[in-house]
mmCIF file of C-alpha atoms and ligand atoms in Angstrom:
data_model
loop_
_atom_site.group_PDB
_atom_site.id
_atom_site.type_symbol
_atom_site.label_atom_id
_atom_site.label_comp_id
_atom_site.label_asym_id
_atom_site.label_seq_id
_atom_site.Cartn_x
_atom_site.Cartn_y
_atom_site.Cartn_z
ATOM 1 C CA UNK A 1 -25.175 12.413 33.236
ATOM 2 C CA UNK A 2 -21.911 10.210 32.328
ATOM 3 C CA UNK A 3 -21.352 6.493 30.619
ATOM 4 C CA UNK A 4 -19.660 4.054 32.912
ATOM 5 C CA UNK A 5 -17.771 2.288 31.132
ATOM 6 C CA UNK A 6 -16.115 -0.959 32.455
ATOM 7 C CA UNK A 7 -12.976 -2.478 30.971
ATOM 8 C CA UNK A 8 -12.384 1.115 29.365
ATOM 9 C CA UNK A 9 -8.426 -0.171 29.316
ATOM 10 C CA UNK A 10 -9.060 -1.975 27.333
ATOM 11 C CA UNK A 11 -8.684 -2.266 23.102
ATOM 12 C CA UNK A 12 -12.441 -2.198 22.176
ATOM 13 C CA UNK A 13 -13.064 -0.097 25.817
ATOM 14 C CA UNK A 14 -10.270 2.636 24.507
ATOM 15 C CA UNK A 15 -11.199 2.695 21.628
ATOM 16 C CA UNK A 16 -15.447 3.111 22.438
ATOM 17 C CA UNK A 17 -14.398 6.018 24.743
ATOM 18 C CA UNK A 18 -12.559 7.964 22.256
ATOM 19 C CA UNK A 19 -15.723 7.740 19.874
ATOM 20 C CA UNK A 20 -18.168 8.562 22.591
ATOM 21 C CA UNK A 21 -16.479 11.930 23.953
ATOM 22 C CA UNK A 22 -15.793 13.242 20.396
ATOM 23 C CA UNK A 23 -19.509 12.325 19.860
ATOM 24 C CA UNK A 24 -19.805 14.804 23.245
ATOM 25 C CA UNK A 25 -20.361 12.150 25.819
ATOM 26 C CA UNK A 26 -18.832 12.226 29.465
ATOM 27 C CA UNK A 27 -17.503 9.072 30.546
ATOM 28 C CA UNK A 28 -16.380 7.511 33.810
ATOM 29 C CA UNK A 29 -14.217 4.210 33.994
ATOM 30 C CA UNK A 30 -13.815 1.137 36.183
ATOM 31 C CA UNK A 31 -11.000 -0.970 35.197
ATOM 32 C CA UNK A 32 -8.881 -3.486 37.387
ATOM 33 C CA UNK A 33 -6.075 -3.304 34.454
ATOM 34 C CA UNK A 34 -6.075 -7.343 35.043
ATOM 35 C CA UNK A 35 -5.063 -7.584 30.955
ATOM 36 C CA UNK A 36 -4.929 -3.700 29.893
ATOM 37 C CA UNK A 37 -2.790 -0.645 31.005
ATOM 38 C CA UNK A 38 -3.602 2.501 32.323
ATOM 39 C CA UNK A 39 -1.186 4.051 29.544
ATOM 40 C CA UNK A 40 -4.096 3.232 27.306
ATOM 41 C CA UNK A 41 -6.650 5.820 29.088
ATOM 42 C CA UNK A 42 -3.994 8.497 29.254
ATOM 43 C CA UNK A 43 -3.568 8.238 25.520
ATOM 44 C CA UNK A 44 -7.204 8.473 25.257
ATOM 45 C CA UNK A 45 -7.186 11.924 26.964
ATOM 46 C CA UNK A 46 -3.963 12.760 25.144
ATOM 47 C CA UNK A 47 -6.069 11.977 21.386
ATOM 48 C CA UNK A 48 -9.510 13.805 22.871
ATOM 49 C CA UNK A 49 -8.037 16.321 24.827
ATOM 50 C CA UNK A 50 -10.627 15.544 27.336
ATOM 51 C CA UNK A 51 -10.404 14.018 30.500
ATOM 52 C CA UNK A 52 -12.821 11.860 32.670
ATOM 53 C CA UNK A 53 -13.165 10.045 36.627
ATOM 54 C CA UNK A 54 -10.983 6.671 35.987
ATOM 55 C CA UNK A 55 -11.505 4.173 39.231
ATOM 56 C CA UNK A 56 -8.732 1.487 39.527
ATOM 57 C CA UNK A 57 -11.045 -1.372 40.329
ATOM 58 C CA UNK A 58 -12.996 -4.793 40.006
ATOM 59 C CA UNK A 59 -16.650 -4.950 38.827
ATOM 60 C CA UNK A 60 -17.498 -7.388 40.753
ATOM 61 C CA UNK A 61 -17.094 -5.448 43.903
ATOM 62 C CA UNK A 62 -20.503 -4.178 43.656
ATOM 63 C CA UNK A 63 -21.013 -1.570 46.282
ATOM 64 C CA UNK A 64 -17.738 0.257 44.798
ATOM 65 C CA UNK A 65 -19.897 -0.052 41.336
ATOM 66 C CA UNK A 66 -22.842 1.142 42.846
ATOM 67 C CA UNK A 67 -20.714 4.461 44.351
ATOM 68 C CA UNK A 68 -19.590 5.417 41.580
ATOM 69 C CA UNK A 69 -22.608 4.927 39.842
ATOM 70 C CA UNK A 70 -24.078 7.531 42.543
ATOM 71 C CA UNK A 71 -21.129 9.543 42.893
ATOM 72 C CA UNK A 72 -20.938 10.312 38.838
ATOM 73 C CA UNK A 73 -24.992 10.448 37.844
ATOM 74 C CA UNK A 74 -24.497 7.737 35.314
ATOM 75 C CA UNK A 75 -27.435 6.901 33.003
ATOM 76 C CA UNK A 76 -25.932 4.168 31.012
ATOM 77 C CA UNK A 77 -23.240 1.728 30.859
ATOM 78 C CA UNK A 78 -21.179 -0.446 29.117
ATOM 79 C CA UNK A 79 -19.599 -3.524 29.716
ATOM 80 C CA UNK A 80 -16.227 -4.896 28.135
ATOM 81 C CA UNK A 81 -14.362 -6.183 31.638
ATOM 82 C CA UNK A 82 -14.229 -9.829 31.013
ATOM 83 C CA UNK A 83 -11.473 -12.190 30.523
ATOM 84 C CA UNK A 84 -11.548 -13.372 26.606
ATOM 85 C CA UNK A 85 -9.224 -15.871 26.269
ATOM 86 C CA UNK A 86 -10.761 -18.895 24.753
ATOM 87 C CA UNK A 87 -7.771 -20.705 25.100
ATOM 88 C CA UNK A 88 -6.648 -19.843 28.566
ATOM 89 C CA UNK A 89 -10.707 -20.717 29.708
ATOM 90 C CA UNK A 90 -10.194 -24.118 28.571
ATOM 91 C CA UNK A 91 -7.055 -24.480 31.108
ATOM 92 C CA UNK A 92 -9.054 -22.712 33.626
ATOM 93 C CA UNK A 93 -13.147 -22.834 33.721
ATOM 94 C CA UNK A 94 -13.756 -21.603 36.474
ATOM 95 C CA UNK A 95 -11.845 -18.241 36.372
ATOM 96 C CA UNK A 96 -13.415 -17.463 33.953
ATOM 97 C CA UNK A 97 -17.232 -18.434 35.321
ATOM 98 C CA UNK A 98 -16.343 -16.658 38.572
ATOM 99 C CA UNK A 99 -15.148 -13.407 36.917
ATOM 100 C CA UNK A 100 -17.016 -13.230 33.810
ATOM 101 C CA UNK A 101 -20.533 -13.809 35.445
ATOM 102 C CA UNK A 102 -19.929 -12.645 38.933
ATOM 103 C CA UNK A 103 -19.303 -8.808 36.863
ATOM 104 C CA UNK A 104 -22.225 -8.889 35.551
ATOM 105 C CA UNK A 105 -24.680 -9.984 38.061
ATOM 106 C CA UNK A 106 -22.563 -7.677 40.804
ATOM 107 C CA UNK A 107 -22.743 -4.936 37.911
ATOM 108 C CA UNK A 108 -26.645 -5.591 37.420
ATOM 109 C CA UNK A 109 -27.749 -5.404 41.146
ATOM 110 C CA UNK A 110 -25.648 -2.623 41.217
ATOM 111 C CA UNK A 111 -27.320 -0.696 38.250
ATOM 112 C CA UNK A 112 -31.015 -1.682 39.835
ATOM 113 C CA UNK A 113 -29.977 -0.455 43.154
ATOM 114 C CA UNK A 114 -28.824 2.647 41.639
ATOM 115 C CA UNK A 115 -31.759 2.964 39.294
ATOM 116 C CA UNK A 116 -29.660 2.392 36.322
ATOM 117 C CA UNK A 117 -31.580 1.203 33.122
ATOM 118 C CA UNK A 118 -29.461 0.800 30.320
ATOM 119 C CA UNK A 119 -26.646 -1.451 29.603
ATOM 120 C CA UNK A 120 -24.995 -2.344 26.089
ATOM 121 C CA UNK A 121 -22.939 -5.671 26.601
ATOM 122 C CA UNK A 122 -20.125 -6.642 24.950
ATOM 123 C CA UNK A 123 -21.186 -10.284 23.742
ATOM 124 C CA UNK A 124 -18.985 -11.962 20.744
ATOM 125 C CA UNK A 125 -20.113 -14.253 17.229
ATOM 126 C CA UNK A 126 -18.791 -17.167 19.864
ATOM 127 C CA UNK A 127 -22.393 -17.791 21.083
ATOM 128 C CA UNK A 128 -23.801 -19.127 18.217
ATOM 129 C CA UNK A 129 -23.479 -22.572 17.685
ATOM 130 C CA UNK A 130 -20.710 -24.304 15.324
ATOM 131 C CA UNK A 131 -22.164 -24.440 12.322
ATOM 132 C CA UNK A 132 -21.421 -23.499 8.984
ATOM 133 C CA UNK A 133 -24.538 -21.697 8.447
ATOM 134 C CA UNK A 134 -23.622 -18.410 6.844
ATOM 135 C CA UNK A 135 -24.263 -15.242 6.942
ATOM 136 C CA UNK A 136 -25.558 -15.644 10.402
ATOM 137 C CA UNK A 137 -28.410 -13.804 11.645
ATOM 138 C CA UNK A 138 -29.293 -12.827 15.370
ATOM 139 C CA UNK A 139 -32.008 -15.801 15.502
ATOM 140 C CA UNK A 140 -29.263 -18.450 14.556
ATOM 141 C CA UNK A 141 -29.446 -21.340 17.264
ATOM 142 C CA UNK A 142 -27.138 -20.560 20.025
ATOM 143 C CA UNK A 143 -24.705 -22.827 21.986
ATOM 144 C CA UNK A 144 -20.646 -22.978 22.332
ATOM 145 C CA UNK A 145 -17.459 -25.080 22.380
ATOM 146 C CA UNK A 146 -15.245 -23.449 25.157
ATOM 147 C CA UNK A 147 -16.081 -21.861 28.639
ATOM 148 C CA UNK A 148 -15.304 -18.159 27.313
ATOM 149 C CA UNK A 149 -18.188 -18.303 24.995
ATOM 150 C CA UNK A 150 -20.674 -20.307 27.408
ATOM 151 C CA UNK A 151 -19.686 -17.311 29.822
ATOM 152 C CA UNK A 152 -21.092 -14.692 26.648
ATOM 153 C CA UNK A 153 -24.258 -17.105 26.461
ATOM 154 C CA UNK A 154 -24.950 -17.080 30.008
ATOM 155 C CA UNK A 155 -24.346 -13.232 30.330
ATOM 156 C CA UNK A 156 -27.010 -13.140 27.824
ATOM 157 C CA UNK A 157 -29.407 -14.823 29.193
ATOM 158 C CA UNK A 158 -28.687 -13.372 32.709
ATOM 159 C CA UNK A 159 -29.281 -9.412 31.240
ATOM 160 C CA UNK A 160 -32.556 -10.791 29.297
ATOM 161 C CA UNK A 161 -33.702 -12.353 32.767
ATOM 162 C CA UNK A 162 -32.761 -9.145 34.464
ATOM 163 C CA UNK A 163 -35.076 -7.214 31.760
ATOM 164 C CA UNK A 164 -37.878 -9.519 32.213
ATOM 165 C CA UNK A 165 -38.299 -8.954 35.413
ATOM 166 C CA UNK A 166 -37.184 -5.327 35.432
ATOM 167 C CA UNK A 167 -39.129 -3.687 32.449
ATOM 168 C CA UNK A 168 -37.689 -0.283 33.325
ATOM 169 C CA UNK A 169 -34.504 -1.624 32.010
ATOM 170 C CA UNK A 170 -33.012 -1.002 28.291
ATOM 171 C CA UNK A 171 -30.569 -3.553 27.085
ATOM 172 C CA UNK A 172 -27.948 -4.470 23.864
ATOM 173 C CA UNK A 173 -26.178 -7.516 23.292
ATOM 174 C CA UNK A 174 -23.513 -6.506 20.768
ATOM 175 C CA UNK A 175 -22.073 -9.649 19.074
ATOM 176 C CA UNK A 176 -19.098 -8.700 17.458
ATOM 177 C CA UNK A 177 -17.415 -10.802 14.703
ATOM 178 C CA UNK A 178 -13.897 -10.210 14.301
ATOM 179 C CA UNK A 179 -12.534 -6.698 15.619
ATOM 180 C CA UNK A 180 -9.143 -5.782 14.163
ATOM 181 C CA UNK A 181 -7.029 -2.695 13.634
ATOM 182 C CA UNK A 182 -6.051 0.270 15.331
ATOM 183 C CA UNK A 183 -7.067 4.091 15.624
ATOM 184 C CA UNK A 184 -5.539 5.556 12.789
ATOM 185 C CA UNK A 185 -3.453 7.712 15.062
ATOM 186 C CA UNK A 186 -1.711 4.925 15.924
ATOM 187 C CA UNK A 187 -1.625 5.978 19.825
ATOM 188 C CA UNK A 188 -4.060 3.159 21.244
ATOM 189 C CA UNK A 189 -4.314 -0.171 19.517
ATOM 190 C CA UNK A 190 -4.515 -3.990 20.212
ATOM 191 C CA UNK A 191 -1.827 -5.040 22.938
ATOM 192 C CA UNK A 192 -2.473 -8.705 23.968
ATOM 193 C CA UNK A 193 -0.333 -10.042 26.671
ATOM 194 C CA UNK A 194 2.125 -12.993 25.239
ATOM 195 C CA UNK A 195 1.535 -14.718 21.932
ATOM 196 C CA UNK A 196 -1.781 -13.353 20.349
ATOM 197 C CA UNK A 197 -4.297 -15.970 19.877
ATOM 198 C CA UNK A 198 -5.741 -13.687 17.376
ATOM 199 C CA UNK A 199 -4.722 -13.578 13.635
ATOM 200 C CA UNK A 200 -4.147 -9.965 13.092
ATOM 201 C CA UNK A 201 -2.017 -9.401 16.119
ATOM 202 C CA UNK A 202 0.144 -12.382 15.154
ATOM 203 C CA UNK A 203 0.716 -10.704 11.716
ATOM 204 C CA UNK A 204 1.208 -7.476 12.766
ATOM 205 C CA UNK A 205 3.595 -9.371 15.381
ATOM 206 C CA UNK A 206 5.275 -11.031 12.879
ATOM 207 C CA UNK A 207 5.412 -7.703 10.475
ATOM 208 C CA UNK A 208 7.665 -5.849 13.226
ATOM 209 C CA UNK A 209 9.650 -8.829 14.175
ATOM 210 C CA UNK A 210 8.705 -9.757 17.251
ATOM 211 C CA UNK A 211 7.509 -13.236 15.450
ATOM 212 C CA UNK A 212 9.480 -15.391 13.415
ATOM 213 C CA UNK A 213 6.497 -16.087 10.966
ATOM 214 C CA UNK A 214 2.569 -16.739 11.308
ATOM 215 C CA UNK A 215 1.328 -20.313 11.413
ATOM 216 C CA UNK A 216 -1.572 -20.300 8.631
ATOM 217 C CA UNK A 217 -3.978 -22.569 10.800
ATOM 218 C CA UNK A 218 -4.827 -25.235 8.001
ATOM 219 C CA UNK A 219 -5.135 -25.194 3.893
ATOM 220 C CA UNK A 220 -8.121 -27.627 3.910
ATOM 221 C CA UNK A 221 -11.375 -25.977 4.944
ATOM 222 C CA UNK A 222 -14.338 -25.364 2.221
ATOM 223 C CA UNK A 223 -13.324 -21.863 1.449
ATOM 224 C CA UNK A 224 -12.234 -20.347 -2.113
ATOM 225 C CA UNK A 225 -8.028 -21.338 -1.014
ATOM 226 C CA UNK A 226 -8.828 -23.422 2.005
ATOM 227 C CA UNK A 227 -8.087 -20.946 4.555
ATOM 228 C CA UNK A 228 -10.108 -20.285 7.217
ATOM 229 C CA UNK A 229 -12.868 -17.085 6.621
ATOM 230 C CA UNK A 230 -14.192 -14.460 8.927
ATOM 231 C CA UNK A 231 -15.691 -11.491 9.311
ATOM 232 C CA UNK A 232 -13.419 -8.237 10.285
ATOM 233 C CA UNK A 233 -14.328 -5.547 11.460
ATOM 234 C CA UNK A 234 -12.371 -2.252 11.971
ATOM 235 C CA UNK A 235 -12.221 -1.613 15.628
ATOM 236 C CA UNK A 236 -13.249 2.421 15.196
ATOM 237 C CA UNK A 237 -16.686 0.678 13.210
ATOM 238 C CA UNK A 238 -17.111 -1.675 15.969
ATOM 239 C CA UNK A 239 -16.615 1.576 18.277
ATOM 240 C CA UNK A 240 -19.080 3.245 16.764
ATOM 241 C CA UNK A 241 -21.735 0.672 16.991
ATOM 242 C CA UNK A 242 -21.171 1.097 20.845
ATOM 243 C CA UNK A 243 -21.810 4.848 20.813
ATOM 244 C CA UNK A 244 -25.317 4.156 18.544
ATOM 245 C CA UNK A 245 -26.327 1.675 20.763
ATOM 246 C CA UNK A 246 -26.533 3.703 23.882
ATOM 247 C CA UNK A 247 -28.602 6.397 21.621
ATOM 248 C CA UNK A 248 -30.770 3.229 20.528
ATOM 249 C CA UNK A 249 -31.294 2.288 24.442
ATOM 250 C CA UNK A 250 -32.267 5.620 25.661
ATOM 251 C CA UNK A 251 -35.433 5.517 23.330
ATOM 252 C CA UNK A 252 -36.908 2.169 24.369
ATOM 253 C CA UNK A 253 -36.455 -0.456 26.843
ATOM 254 C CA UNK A 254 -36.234 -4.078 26.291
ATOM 255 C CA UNK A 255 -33.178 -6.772 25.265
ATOM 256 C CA UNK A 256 -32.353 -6.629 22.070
ATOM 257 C CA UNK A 257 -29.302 -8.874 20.660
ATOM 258 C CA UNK A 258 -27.628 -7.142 17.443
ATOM 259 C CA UNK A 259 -24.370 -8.486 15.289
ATOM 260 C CA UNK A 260 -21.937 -6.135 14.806
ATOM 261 C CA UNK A 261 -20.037 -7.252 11.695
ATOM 262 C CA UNK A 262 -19.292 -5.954 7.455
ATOM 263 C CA UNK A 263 -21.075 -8.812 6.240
ATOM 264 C CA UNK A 264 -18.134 -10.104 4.453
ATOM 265 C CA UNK A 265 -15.818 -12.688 4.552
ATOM 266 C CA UNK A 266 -11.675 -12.734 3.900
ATOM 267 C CA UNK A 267 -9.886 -16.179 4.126
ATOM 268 C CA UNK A 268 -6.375 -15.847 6.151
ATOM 269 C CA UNK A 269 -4.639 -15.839 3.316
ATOM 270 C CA UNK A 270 -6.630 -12.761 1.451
ATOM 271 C CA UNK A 271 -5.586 -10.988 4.810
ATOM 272 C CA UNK A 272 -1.882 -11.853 4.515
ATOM 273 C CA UNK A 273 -1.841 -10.619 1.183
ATOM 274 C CA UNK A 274 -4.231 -7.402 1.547
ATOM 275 C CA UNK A 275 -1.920 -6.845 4.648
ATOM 276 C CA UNK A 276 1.084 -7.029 2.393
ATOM 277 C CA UNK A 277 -0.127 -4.385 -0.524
ATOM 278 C CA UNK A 278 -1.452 -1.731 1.938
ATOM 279 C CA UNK A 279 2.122 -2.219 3.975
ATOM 280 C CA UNK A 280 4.421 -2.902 1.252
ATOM 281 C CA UNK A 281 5.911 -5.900 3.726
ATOM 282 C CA UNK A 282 6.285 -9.060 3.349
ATOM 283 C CA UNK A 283 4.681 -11.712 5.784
ATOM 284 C CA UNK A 284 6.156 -15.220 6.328
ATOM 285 C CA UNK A 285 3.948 -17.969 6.725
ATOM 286 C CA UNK A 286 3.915 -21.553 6.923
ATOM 287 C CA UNK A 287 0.860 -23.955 6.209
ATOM 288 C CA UNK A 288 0.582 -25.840 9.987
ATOM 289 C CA UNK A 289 -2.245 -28.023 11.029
ATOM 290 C CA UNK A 290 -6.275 -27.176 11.932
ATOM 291 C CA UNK A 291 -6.605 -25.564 15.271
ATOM 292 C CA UNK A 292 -9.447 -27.540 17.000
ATOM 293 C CA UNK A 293 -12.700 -25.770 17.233
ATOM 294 C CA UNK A 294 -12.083 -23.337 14.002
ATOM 295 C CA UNK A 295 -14.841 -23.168 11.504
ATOM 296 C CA UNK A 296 -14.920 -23.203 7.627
ATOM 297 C CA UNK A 297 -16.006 -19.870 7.778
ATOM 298 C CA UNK A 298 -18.146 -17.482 9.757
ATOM 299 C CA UNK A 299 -19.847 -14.092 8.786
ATOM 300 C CA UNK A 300 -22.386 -12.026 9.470
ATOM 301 C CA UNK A 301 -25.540 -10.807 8.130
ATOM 302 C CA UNK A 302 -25.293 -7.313 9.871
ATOM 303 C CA UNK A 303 -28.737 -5.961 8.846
ATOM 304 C CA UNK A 304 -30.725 -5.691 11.786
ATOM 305 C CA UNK A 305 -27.612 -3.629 13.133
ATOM 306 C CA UNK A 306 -28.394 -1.231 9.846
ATOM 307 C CA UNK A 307 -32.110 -0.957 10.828
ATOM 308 C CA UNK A 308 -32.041 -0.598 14.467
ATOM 309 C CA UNK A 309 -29.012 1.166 15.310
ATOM 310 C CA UNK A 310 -28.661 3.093 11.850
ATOM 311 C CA UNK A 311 -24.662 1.473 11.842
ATOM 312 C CA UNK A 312 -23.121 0.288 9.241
ATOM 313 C CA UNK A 313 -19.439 -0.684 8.735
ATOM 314 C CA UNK A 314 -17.667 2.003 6.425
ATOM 315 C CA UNK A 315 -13.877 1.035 7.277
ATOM 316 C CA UNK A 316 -12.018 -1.440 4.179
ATOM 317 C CA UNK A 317 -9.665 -4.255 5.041
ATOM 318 C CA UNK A 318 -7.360 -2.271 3.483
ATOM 319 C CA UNK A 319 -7.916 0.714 6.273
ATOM 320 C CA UNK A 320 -8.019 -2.566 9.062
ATOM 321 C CA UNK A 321 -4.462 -3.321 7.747
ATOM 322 C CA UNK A 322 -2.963 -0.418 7.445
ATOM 323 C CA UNK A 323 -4.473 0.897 10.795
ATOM 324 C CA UNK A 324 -3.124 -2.089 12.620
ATOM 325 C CA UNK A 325 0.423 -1.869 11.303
ATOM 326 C CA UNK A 326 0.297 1.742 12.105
ATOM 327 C CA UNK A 327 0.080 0.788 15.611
ATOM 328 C CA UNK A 328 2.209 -1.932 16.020
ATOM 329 C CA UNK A 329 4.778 -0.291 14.462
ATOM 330 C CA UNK A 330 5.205 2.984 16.312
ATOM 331 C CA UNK A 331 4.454 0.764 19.263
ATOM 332 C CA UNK A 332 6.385 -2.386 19.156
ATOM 333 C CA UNK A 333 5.758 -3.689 22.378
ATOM 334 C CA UNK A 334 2.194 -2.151 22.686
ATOM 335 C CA UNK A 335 1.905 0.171 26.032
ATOM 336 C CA UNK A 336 4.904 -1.732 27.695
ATOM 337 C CA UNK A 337 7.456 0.357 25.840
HETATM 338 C C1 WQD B 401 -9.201 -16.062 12.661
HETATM 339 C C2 WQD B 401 -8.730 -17.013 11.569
HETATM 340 C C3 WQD B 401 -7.832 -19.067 12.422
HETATM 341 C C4 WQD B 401 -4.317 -17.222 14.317
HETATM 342 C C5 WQD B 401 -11.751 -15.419 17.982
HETATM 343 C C6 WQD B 401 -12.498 -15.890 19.173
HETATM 344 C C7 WQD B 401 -13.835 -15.219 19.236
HETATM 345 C C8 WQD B 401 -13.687 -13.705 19.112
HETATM 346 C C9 WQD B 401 -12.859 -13.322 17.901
HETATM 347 C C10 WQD B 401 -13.874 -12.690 21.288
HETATM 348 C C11 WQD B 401 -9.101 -18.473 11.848
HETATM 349 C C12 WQD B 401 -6.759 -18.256 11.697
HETATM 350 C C13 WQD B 401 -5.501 -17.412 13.640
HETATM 351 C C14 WQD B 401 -3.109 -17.733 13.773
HETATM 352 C C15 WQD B 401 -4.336 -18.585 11.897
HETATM 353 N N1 WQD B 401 -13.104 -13.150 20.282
HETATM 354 N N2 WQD B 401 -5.501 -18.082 12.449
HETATM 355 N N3 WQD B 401 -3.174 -18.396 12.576
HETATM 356 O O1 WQD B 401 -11.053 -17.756 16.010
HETATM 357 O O2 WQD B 401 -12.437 -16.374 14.381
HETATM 358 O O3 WQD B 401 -12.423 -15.781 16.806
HETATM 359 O O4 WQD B 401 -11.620 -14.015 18.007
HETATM 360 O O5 WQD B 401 -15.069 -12.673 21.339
HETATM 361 O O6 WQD B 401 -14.376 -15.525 20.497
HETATM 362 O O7 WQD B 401 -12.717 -17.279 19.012
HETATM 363 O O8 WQD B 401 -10.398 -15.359 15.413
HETATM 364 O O9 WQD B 401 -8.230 -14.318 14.910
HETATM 365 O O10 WQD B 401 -8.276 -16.412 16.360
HETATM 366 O O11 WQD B 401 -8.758 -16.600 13.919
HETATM 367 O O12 WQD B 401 -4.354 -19.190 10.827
HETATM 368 O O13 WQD B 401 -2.003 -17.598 14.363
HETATM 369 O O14 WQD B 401 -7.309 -16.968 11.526
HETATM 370 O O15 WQD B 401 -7.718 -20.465 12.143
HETATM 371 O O16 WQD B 401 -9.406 -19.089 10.605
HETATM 372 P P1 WQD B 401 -11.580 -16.427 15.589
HETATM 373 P P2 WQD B 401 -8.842 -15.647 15.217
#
């Protein structure tokens, strides 16, 4: 019996699959390498010594996801193939509609036809709606501000359609808040393509020199120094939320939406500076305007994660700092190098 993972290329996908075959797993992978590399997976079975079925492809072609669902006796999988740009699905809706739902239905009539019944989905904090209502907790009202997150609310609601009607089937939404850092190997890590939209790429970016200084997005929001505040979460916790979810959907069957998040919040500026001690370098900043759409703040409250999954984050901001400049700086230019 195997995990198909989709998206495995990928920085949370890498990172999920080196958790789940140390935790004993076998895993198969579907990735189109549309924004990923195939260096990542071959570091993967570098780090685990293990090795595992990787199929250079698109989830939405669903008779090659139903194959390989047949052809490798998978029981479960996850989904991370999506685009994620919020930026980029602004400039372009409907490549991001297209490919971001057509996935998952494709990936769901592909799972039924295969009699398939469990599926942990990589959702994101985006879905609930822009309010300053913090912590937030999984019954928060829902609703977005750019077609990336409308495509995570509508893959929701798609997979708890697909359960309703199918009760064989076992189903997680994982809404992750803010996944940073790196294994602390420093052999698979974050590699966005071009400038990172993301904070902690930037400033790892700008820590090697590959950016003249970070931007601070705005000084005025109603936070302790006016900086913006979220919730991060080290990418090896947010990895192994992944591998306790698929134990928590082989025991039951259902849709259950769970926040993966510490339940704290850091300000961009308590990140520059925790950056800064646990590096011992210095990060140049200016103060710049608001970027629309950015929130005061947003946490979670990441208790029903505790209770149903037995996961809690462990990882410090200092170990999400120190992780991610590991990475970027015995990899400069991510996988490309
Ligand atoms: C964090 C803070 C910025 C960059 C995004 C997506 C969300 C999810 C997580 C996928 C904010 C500030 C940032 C910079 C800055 N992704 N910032 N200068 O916006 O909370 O969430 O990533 O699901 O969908 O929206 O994360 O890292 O972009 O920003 O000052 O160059 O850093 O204003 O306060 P965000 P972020």
């Amino acid at each position: 019996m195997s995990i198909l993972v989709t998206g495995g290329a990928g920085y949370i996908g890498s990172h999920t699959i080196v958790c789940l075959l140390e935790k004993g797993e076998d895993v198969v992978v579907i990735d189109n390498y549309d924004n990923s590399s195939p260096e990542a997976l071959r570091r993967v079975m570098q780090l685990t010594g293990k090795e595992f079925k990787v199929y250079e492809g698109d989830v939405c072609d669903r008779d090659l996801v139903e194959r390989i669902m047949r052809e490798n006796n998978v029981e479960s999988v996850i989904h991370f193939a999506g685009h994620k740009a919020v930026g980029e699905s602004v400039e372009k809706p409907l490549k991001y509609y297209k490919n971001n739902l057509i996935s998952t239905l494709s990936l769901l009539d592909a799972m039924l036809a295969a009699g398939v019944n469990r599926l942990i989905f990589s959702s994101s904090a985006t879905v609930y709606y822009k309010e300053d209502t913090v912590p937030l907790t999984e019954d928060e009202r829902l609703g977005c501000i750019n077609p990336y997150g409308w495509t995570k609310f509508m893959n929701e609601q798609i997979i708890r359609d697909a359960c309703q009607a199918n009760p064989s089937l076992s189903c997680v939404l994982l809404r992750y808040f803010n996944p940073v850092g790196a294994h602390p190997s420093g052999m698979i890590g974050e590699d966005p393509s071009g400038i990172p939209n993301n904070l902690m790429p930037y400033i790892c970016q700008t820590a090697v020199g590959l950016r003249d200084h970070l931007t601070v997005f705005g000084n005025d929001y109603k936070t302790h120094d006016g900086t913006g505040v979220r919730d991060y979460l080290h990418v090896c916790d947010l990895a192994e939320g992944h591998a306790k979810a698929v134990s928590f959907a082989r025991g039951r069957t259902g849709c259950e939406a769970i926040n993966l998040g510490t339940g704290t919040g850091y300000s961009v500026l308590d990140i520059v500076k925790a950056f800064e001690k646990a590096n011992g370098v210095k990060i140049n900043y200016v103060i710049g305007p608001r970027r629309p759409g950015d929130l005061d703040e947003n946490y979670s409250d990441p208790s029903k994660a505790e209770r149903l999954l037995g996961w809690k984050a462990t990882r410090t901001i200092e170990d999400m700092c120190r992780d991610g400049w590991n990475w970027q700086s015995k990899n400069p230019r991510g996988y490309r190098a």
